[in-house]
Backbone as CSV, one residue per row, in Angstrom:
resi,resn,N_x,N_y,N_z,CA_x,CA_y,CA_z,C_x,C_y,C_z
1,MET,-47.473,35.886,8.920,-47.595,34.310,8.713,-46.582,33.819,7.636
2,MET,-46.432,34.768,6.703,-45.875,34.785,4.994,-44.349,34.083,5.644
3,LYS,-43.929,34.950,6.179,-42.949,34.748,6.680,-42.274,33.637,7.373
4,LEU,-42.971,32.999,8.064,-43.198,31.750,8.784,-43.051,30.624,8.313
5,ALA,-43.724,30.895,6.555,-44.307,29.493,6.011,-42.462,29.720,4.603
6,THR,-42.305,30.843,4.414,-40.800,31.208,3.747,-40.062,30.396,4.693
7,VAL,-39.364,30.761,5.593,-38.607,29.926,6.562,-38.854,28.326,6.769
8,ALA,-40.034,28.264,6.389,-40.117,26.416,6.859,-40.293,26.070,5.779
9,LEU,-40.312,26.391,4.210,-39.925,26.064,3.100,-38.480,26.329,2.859
10,LEU,-37.890,27.143,3.569,-36.489,26.831,2.881,-35.795,25.788,3.724
11,SER,-36.135,25.917,4.839,-35.536,24.902,6.323,-35.735,23.281,4.919
12,VAL,-36.945,22.619,4.343,-36.960,21.709,4.177,-36.495,21.820,2.831
13,LEU,-35.977,22.858,1.851,-34.789,22.488,0.840,-33.364,22.523,1.181
14,ALA,-33.543,23.065,2.783,-31.737,22.861,2.941,-31.900,21.543,3.403
15,LEU,-32.641,20.699,4.143,-32.438,19.815,4.646,-32.695,18.582,2.953
16,THR,-33.665,18.871,2.347,-33.287,17.612,1.289,-32.287,17.808,0.343
17,ALA,-31.122,19.328,0.275,-30.118,19.718,-0.185,-29.110,18.819,0.175
18,CYS,-28.937,18.240,1.846,-28.273,17.835,2.809,-28.390,16.728,2.439
19,GLN,-29.335,15.632,2.426,-29.841,14.606,2.579,-28.895,13.801,1.274
20,SER,-29.121,14.804,-0.158,-29.008,14.336,-1.575,-27.529,14.121,-1.630
21,GLN,-26.544,14.638,-0.521,-25.261,15.157,-0.424,-24.182,13.693,0.186
22,GLN,-25.045,12.891,0.774,-24.331,12.388,1.474,-24.870,10.804,0.497
23,PRO,-23.578,9.725,1.340,-23.709,8.357,0.450,-24.369,7.794,0.034
24,GLN,-25.187,6.881,-0.436,-26.073,5.942,0.206,-25.352,4.702,0.334
25,LEU,-25.602,4.117,1.850,-25.057,3.235,2.211,-25.396,1.705,1.946
26,GLY,-24.644,0.697,1.747,-24.966,-0.533,1.460,-25.292,-1.508,2.463
27,PRO,-25.302,-2.809,2.586,-25.631,-3.592,3.866,-24.759,-3.577,5.032
28,ASP,-23.462,-3.290,4.216,-22.496,-3.241,5.329,-22.319,-2.049,5.676
29,GLY,-23.129,-0.912,5.598,-22.830,0.194,6.523,-22.006,1.046,5.426
30,LYS,-21.171,0.557,4.676,-20.308,1.462,3.636,-20.904,2.106,3.032
31,PRO,-20.240,3.371,1.949,-20.896,3.594,1.027,-20.703,2.747,-0.321
32,ILE,-21.851,2.927,-1.006,-21.746,2.352,-2.269,-21.002,3.131,-3.174
33,PRO,-20.147,2.704,-4.149,-19.528,2.707,-4.870,-20.223,3.701,-6.178
34,VAL,-19.753,4.522,-6.709,-20.673,5.751,-7.830,-20.080,5.171,-8.602
35,ALA,-20.271,4.874,-10.477,-19.061,4.542,-11.183,-19.002,6.084,-11.976
36,TYR,-17.971,5.437,-12.057,-16.833,6.615,-12.708,-17.375,6.632,-13.926
37,LYS,-17.536,8.456,-14.197,-18.381,8.475,-15.803,-17.245,9.541,-16.620
38,ILE,-16.423,9.533,-17.927,-15.723,9.752,-18.429,-16.299,10.328,-19.327
39,THR,-15.479,12.146,-18.602,-16.474,12.943,-19.674,-15.400,13.183,-20.962
40,PRO,-15.596,14.096,-21.670,-14.934,14.761,-22.602,-13.635,14.986,-21.918
41,ARG,-13.735,16.383,-21.257,-12.234,16.942,-20.347,-11.559,15.506,-20.322
42,GLU,-11.684,14.311,-19.792,-11.442,13.060,-18.928,-10.625,12.437,-19.912
43,GLU,-11.488,12.588,-21.059,-10.891,11.803,-21.975,-9.185,12.167,-22.500
44,ALA,-8.927,13.300,-22.410,-8.054,14.190,-22.770,-7.124,13.827,-21.617
45,GLU,-7.620,14.186,-20.552,-6.502,13.923,-18.933,-5.971,12.103,-19.026
46,ILE,-7.142,11.307,-19.754,-6.918,10.193,-18.618,-4.817,9.818,-19.116
47,PRO,-4.820,10.016,-20.458,-3.154,9.094,-21.362,-1.938,9.882,-20.380
48,GLY,-2.492,10.967,-19.809,-1.084,11.556,-19.418,-1.159,11.204,-17.663
49,ARG,-1.995,11.201,-16.535,-2.093,10.793,-15.414,-2.211,9.272,-16.036
50,VAL,-2.394,8.102,-16.646,-1.310,6.788,-17.155,0.077,7.015,-16.777
51,ALA,0.590,7.914,-17.881,1.736,8.288,-17.836,2.497,8.040,-16.765
52,GLY,1.924,9.700,-16.224,2.468,10.045,-14.539,2.896,8.918,-13.820
53,GLN,1.622,8.364,-13.767,1.008,6.953,-12.302,2.250,5.920,-12.644
54,ILE,2.551,5.563,-14.636,3.248,4.473,-14.328,4.943,4.789,-14.167
55,ASN,5.361,5.589,-15.335,6.688,6.452,-14.835,7.195,6.636,-13.464
56,GLN,5.992,6.752,-12.541,6.296,6.981,-11.117,6.900,5.615,-10.452
57,LEU,5.676,4.794,-10.594,5.954,3.479,-10.385,7.431,2.554,-10.802
58,ARG,7.591,2.916,-12.203,8.650,2.683,-12.476,10.147,2.979,-12.491
59,ALA,10.185,4.569,-12.103,11.458,5.421,-11.204,11.502,4.632,-9.211
60,ASN,10.647,4.409,-9.332,10.683,4.285,-8.273,11.477,2.677,-7.565
61,VAL,11.593,2.097,-9.362,12.299,0.252,-8.859,13.530,0.996,-10.315
62,GLY,14.033,1.766,-10.319,15.004,2.742,-11.399,14.445,1.830,-13.253
63,ALA,13.644,1.520,-13.461,12.912,1.137,-14.450,13.036,2.139,-15.524
64,PRO,13.378,2.468,-17.193,13.088,3.761,-17.220,11.435,3.603,-17.614
65,PRO,11.448,5.708,-18.000,9.820,5.830,-18.201,9.722,5.715,-19.765
66,LEU,8.361,4.860,-19.704,7.529,4.889,-21.086,6.717,6.186,-21.568
67,MET,7.111,5.857,-22.619,6.006,6.737,-23.669,5.086,6.116,-24.600
68,GLN,3.947,7.248,-24.526,3.082,6.752,-25.087,3.203,6.538,-26.525
69,ASN,2.597,5.502,-27.397,2.545,5.624,-28.842,1.047,5.429,-29.027
70,PRO,0.696,6.565,-30.374,-0.339,6.407,-30.507,-0.710,5.378,-31.571
71,MET,-0.269,4.248,-32.126,-0.118,2.798,-32.482,-1.070,2.010,-31.030
72,LEU,-0.347,1.835,-30.092,-0.501,1.261,-29.197,-1.748,1.910,-28.717
73,ASP,-2.288,2.920,-28.778,-3.490,3.582,-28.055,-4.477,2.845,-28.758
74,VAL,-3.900,3.303,-30.438,-5.407,2.675,-31.204,-5.247,1.430,-30.993
75,ALA,-4.745,0.809,-31.168,-4.671,-1.263,-30.786,-5.490,-1.302,-29.351
76,SER,-5.371,-0.498,-28.454,-5.991,-0.384,-27.001,-7.325,-0.220,-27.148
77,LYS,-7.992,1.123,-27.513,-8.552,1.258,-27.756,-9.894,0.506,-28.932
78,ALA,-9.555,0.217,-29.933,-9.903,-0.659,-30.590,-10.450,-2.533,-29.761
79,HIS,-9.127,-2.665,-29.043,-9.551,-3.870,-28.143,-10.831,-3.428,-26.853
80,ALA,-10.978,-2.779,-26.812,-11.678,-2.248,-25.629,-13.213,-2.330,-25.853
81,ARG,-12.640,-1.606,-27.263,-14.705,-1.719,-27.178,-14.969,-3.101,-28.501
82,ASP,-13.797,-3.972,-28.288,-14.312,-5.154,-28.751,-14.508,-5.861,-27.827
83,MET,-13.941,-6.162,-26.840,-14.578,-6.524,-25.194,-15.964,-6.176,-25.440
84,ALA,-16.160,-4.887,-24.806,-17.279,-4.683,-24.610,-18.593,-5.191,-25.640
85,ALA,-18.116,-5.489,-27.138,-19.352,-5.872,-28.010,-18.898,-7.515,-26.896
86,GLN,-18.219,-7.781,-27.115,-18.163,-9.555,-26.697,-18.805,-9.866,-25.559
87,ASN,-18.861,-8.528,-24.747,-19.260,-9.058,-23.287,-18.481,-9.744,-22.331
88,ARG,-17.208,-9.369,-22.720,-16.109,-10.586,-21.756,-14.907,-9.412,-22.047
89,ALA,-14.420,-9.744,-20.504,-12.825,-9.378,-20.764,-12.049,-10.347,-21.197
90,TRP,-11.234,-10.812,-22.139,-10.259,-11.981,-22.820,-9.072,-11.054,-23.384
91,HIS,-8.227,-11.643,-23.788,-7.264,-11.168,-24.694,-7.209,-11.451,-26.338
92,PHE,-8.025,-12.127,-26.422,-8.396,-12.743,-28.066,-10.330,-11.847,-28.853
93,GLY,-9.387,-11.017,-29.916,-10.760,-10.253,-30.928,-11.740,-11.322,-30.681
94,SER,-12.724,-10.566,-31.048,-13.850,-11.379,-31.856,-13.292,-12.203,-32.964
95,ASP,-12.468,-11.110,-33.606,-11.928,-12.163,-35.526,-10.874,-13.409,-34.972
96,GLY,-10.519,-13.765,-33.769,-9.699,-14.392,-32.911,-8.158,-13.626,-33.155
97,SER,-7.882,-12.049,-33.379,-6.576,-11.644,-33.416,-6.545,-11.673,-31.647
98,SER,-5.233,-11.632,-31.684,-4.215,-11.212,-30.172,-3.410,-10.193,-30.153
99,PRO,-3.196,-9.392,-29.261,-2.145,-8.614,-28.781,-1.641,-8.711,-29.930
100,LEU,-0.629,-9.263,-30.253,-0.058,-9.100,-31.491,-0.158,-8.942,-32.709
101,ASP,-1.271,-9.774,-32.800,-1.924,-9.072,-34.380,-2.180,-7.536,-34.541
102,ARG,-2.849,-7.549,-33.024,-4.077,-6.066,-33.320,-2.794,-4.933,-33.052
103,ILE,-1.529,-5.161,-32.820,-0.641,-3.635,-33.007,-0.055,-3.528,-34.200
104,ARG,0.235,-5.058,-35.054,0.666,-5.295,-35.706,-0.410,-4.523,-36.772
105,ARG,-1.299,-4.525,-36.733,-2.277,-4.346,-37.623,-2.503,-2.743,-37.768
106,GLN,-1.968,-2.441,-36.861,-1.682,-0.764,-36.639,-0.230,0.020,-37.286
107,GLY,0.504,-0.809,-36.926,2.065,-1.391,-38.018,3.079,-0.499,-37.006
108,TYR,2.520,-1.118,-35.865,3.713,-1.175,-34.949,4.871,-2.184,-34.982
109,MET,5.972,-2.033,-35.524,7.185,-3.292,-35.274,7.951,-3.485,-34.133
110,GLY,7.378,-3.286,-32.825,8.252,-3.233,-32.010,7.642,-4.123,-31.454
111,HIS,8.870,-4.803,-30.126,8.212,-5.943,-29.556,7.005,-6.087,-28.066
112,LEU,6.153,-6.641,-28.668,5.332,-6.465,-27.529,5.507,-7.042,-26.227
113,ILE,5.391,-6.404,-24.707,5.472,-6.992,-23.625,4.600,-7.728,-22.884
114,GLY,3.371,-7.397,-23.364,2.473,-7.355,-22.589,0.996,-6.242,-22.641
115,GLU,0.224,-7.359,-22.333,-1.321,-6.367,-22.397,-1.853,-6.721,-21.258
116,ASN,-2.482,-5.682,-20.395,-3.618,-5.703,-19.673,-5.120,-5.468,-19.769
117,ILE,-5.483,-6.057,-19.539,-7.075,-5.744,-19.904,-8.053,-5.792,-18.002
118,SER,-9.277,-5.239,-18.054,-10.050,-5.028,-17.042,-11.162,-4.558,-17.574
119,GLU,-12.283,-4.921,-16.562,-13.671,-4.622,-16.833,-14.224,-3.882,-15.438
120,THR,-14.743,-3.268,-15.429,-14.532,-2.337,-14.146,-15.250,-0.967,-13.844
121,TYR,-15.555,-0.543,-13.124,-17.080,1.057,-13.098,-15.906,1.957,-12.400
122,GLU,-14.549,1.697,-12.401,-13.500,2.405,-11.857,-12.228,3.277,-13.061
123,ASN,-11.766,4.307,-12.329,-11.288,4.836,-12.807,-9.395,4.413,-13.189
124,GLU,-9.075,5.070,-14.293,-8.156,4.477,-14.680,-7.091,4.155,-13.859
125,ILE,-7.200,5.060,-12.652,-6.019,4.802,-11.495,-6.360,3.661,-10.601
126,THR,-7.225,4.031,-9.899,-8.114,2.515,-9.719,-7.701,1.420,-10.390
127,THR,-7.858,1.330,-11.506,-7.831,0.555,-12.075,-5.756,-0.096,-12.341
128,LEU,-5.016,0.632,-12.620,-3.925,1.039,-12.215,-3.032,-0.226,-11.074
129,ASN,-4.090,0.752,-10.322,-3.489,0.079,-8.794,-3.916,-1.341,-8.198
130,ALA,-5.066,-1.379,-9.280,-5.801,-3.138,-8.978,-4.466,-4.210,-10.003
131,TRP,-3.956,-3.678,-10.953,-2.825,-4.242,-12.210,-1.718,-4.723,-11.222
132,MET,-1.471,-3.197,-10.242,-0.487,-3.531,-9.497,-0.401,-4.849,-8.407
133,GLN,-1.579,-4.636,-7.945,-1.432,-6.161,-6.986,-1.556,-7.526,-7.326
134,ASN,-1.248,-7.789,-8.493,-1.215,-9.185,-9.103,0.144,-8.972,-9.788
135,ARG,0.628,-10.013,-9.706,2.164,-9.956,-10.362,2.435,-10.505,-11.674
136,ASP,1.274,-10.863,-12.584,1.641,-10.812,-13.755,0.879,-9.917,-14.491
137,THR,-0.240,-8.967,-14.223,-0.133,-7.830,-14.223,0.661,-6.579,-14.000
138,ARG,1.246,-6.213,-12.958,2.411,-5.966,-12.213,3.391,-6.044,-13.428
139,ASP,3.863,-6.832,-13.382,5.058,-7.671,-15.095,4.839,-6.675,-16.315
140,VAL,3.559,-6.376,-16.592,3.497,-6.520,-18.153,4.086,-4.568,-17.819
141,ILE,3.223,-3.827,-17.024,3.938,-2.888,-16.247,5.003,-2.157,-15.699
142,MET,5.540,-2.916,-15.031,7.230,-2.784,-14.478,8.496,-3.547,-15.542
143,ASP,7.831,-4.635,-16.749,9.281,-4.627,-17.225,10.159,-4.216,-17.670
144,PRO,11.689,-3.974,-17.139,12.382,-2.920,-17.358,12.449,-2.882,-19.091
145,ARG,12.257,-3.909,-20.109,12.232,-3.974,-21.331,11.566,-3.329,-22.096
146,ALA,10.341,-2.565,-21.623,9.171,-1.905,-21.866,9.784,-0.508,-21.860
147,THR,9.410,0.405,-23.668,9.991,1.543,-23.858,9.078,2.506,-24.006
148,GLU,7.590,1.762,-24.585,6.298,2.151,-24.836,4.720,1.792,-24.341
149,PHE,3.960,2.710,-24.586,2.984,2.067,-23.493,1.339,2.475,-24.621
150,GLY,0.220,2.186,-24.708,-0.691,2.683,-24.544,-1.885,2.412,-23.881
151,VAL,-2.788,3.481,-24.062,-3.730,3.019,-23.527,-5.133,3.169,-23.531
152,GLY,-6.336,2.228,-23.699,-7.130,2.778,-24.497,-8.801,1.859,-23.289
153,TRP,-9.798,2.441,-23.902,-10.748,2.387,-22.824,-12.032,2.499,-24.063
154,PHE,-13.490,2.165,-23.443,-14.380,2.309,-23.822,-15.605,2.049,-23.015
155,GLN,-16.462,2.884,-22.335,-17.354,2.988,-21.569,-18.751,2.835,-22.041
156,GLU,-19.308,2.030,-21.723,-21.224,2.147,-21.736,-21.635,2.535,-21.224
157,PRO,-22.784,3.162,-22.037,-24.110,3.903,-20.985,-24.151,3.371,-19.678
158,SER,-24.041,2.095,-19.532,-24.763,1.783,-17.939,-23.632,2.228,-16.697
159,GLY,-22.352,3.077,-17.971,-20.961,3.133,-16.884,-19.783,1.815,-16.793
160,LYS,-20.241,0.802,-17.027,-19.337,0.065,-16.680,-17.839,-0.102,-17.839
161,ILE,-16.717,0.105,-17.648,-15.609,0.744,-18.645,-14.691,-0.786,-18.814
162,TRP,-14.187,-0.795,-20.089,-13.285,-1.781,-20.484,-11.807,-1.030,-21.088
163,TRP,-11.485,-1.169,-20.114,-9.692,-0.736,-20.198,-8.913,-1.898,-20.638
164,VAL,-7.791,-1.222,-21.343,-6.510,-2.334,-21.709,-5.672,-0.968,-22.127
165,LEU,-4.530,-1.974,-21.398,-3.179,-0.998,-21.558,-2.320,-2.050,-22.427
166,LEU,-1.521,-2.197,-23.253,-0.056,-2.380,-24.041,0.832,-1.502,-23.347
167,THR,2.208,-2.676,-23.517,3.199,-2.367,-23.381,4.247,-3.151,-24.377
168,ALA,5.695,-2.133,-24.654,6.072,-2.728,-25.574,7.530,-2.425,-25.877
169,GLY,8.489,-2.775,-26.467,9.821,-2.336,-26.692,10.098,-2.036,-27.844
170,SER,10.401,-0.915,-28.386,10.788,-0.942,-29.685,12.243,-1.251,-29.545
171,GLY,12.921,-1.395,-29.104,14.228,-2.329,-29.078,14.325,-3.588,-28.625
172,ALA,13.103,-3.900,-28.379,13.502,-5.563,-27.075,13.672,-6.731,-28.667
173,THR,14.483,-7.701,-28.270,14.680,-8.672,-29.251,14.036,-10.302,-28.434
174,THR,14.114,-9.772,-27.294,13.550,-11.073,-26.336,12.552,-11.315,-26.127
175,PRO,11.670,-12.149,-26.496,9.950,-12.151,-25.923,10.272,-12.665,-24.746
176,ILE,9.078,-12.549,-23.942,8.749,-12.803,-22.329,7.907,-14.155,-22.413
177,ALA,7.470,-14.188,-23.410,7.010,-15.862,-23.135,7.260,-16.276,-24.322
178,ALA,6.826,-17.981,-24.811,6.466,-18.098,-26.461,5.095,-17.530,-27.012
179,GLY,5.046,-18.057,-28.332,4.539,-16.660,-28.489,4.540,-15.409,-28.510
180,GLY,6.049,-15.044,-27.925,6.072,-13.588,-28.057,5.599,-12.168,-27.292
181,TYR,4.052,-12.354,-26.758,3.984,-11.603,-25.629,3.318,-12.987,-24.442
182,ASN,3.367,-11.700,-23.514,2.689,-11.762,-22.158,1.203,-11.296,-21.755
183,VAL,0.237,-11.861,-21.633,-0.908,-11.660,-21.761,-1.311,-11.605,-19.864
184,ALA,-1.681,-10.335,-19.578,-2.300,-10.709,-18.363,-3.918,-9.875,-18.065
185,SER,-4.342,-10.071,-16.851,-5.686,-9.488,-16.169,-5.638,-9.848,-15.406
186,ALA,-6.026,-8.482,-14.194,-6.277,-8.770,-12.683,-7.466,-9.901,-12.590
187,PRO,-7.391,-10.444,-11.734,-8.710,-11.079,-10.973,-9.800,-10.390,-10.258
188,GLY,-11.020,-10.458,-11.053,-12.089,-9.981,-10.227,-12.136,-8.511,-11.291
189,LEU,-11.639,-8.111,-11.876,-12.081,-6.527,-12.324,-12.602,-7.262,-13.548
């Protein structure tokens, strides 16, 4: 009798474990997306993955690779946190600053090519792919005059992630738009 109870208990536990591993389905029958959580390990790996993906995309069209710039990273991270505080993805800081103002504050004296922003629950590669689907945000990434980039993010406790990508050219002299910068964000992000 004891063996039968043990087998029954183990069977119930096994079934419970199987059920918890299956994704929850939405009304359309598709799995409900699970928010991406940035761990400390992920934080260290994100910039390298972004650089690898961007440079692979740029190599496909003969554009030079981008180098990560710490000043652009700091400006990106500060703006990601500021967008979260404002609860809106837009290119102006709570103090009215533009992307150009923010990179200058960090001491960056190169030419700003553009800024991509996003508000999402997805990882950096999915966000990068979304930016590549829109001409304005793709141009920020693929502009052949760009030589450097910075990436920043802020993740809220809810899992929402605010992403910022800046591209710039240390030797570029021709502005991409009046005002000296091209800002873009992918629609729906």
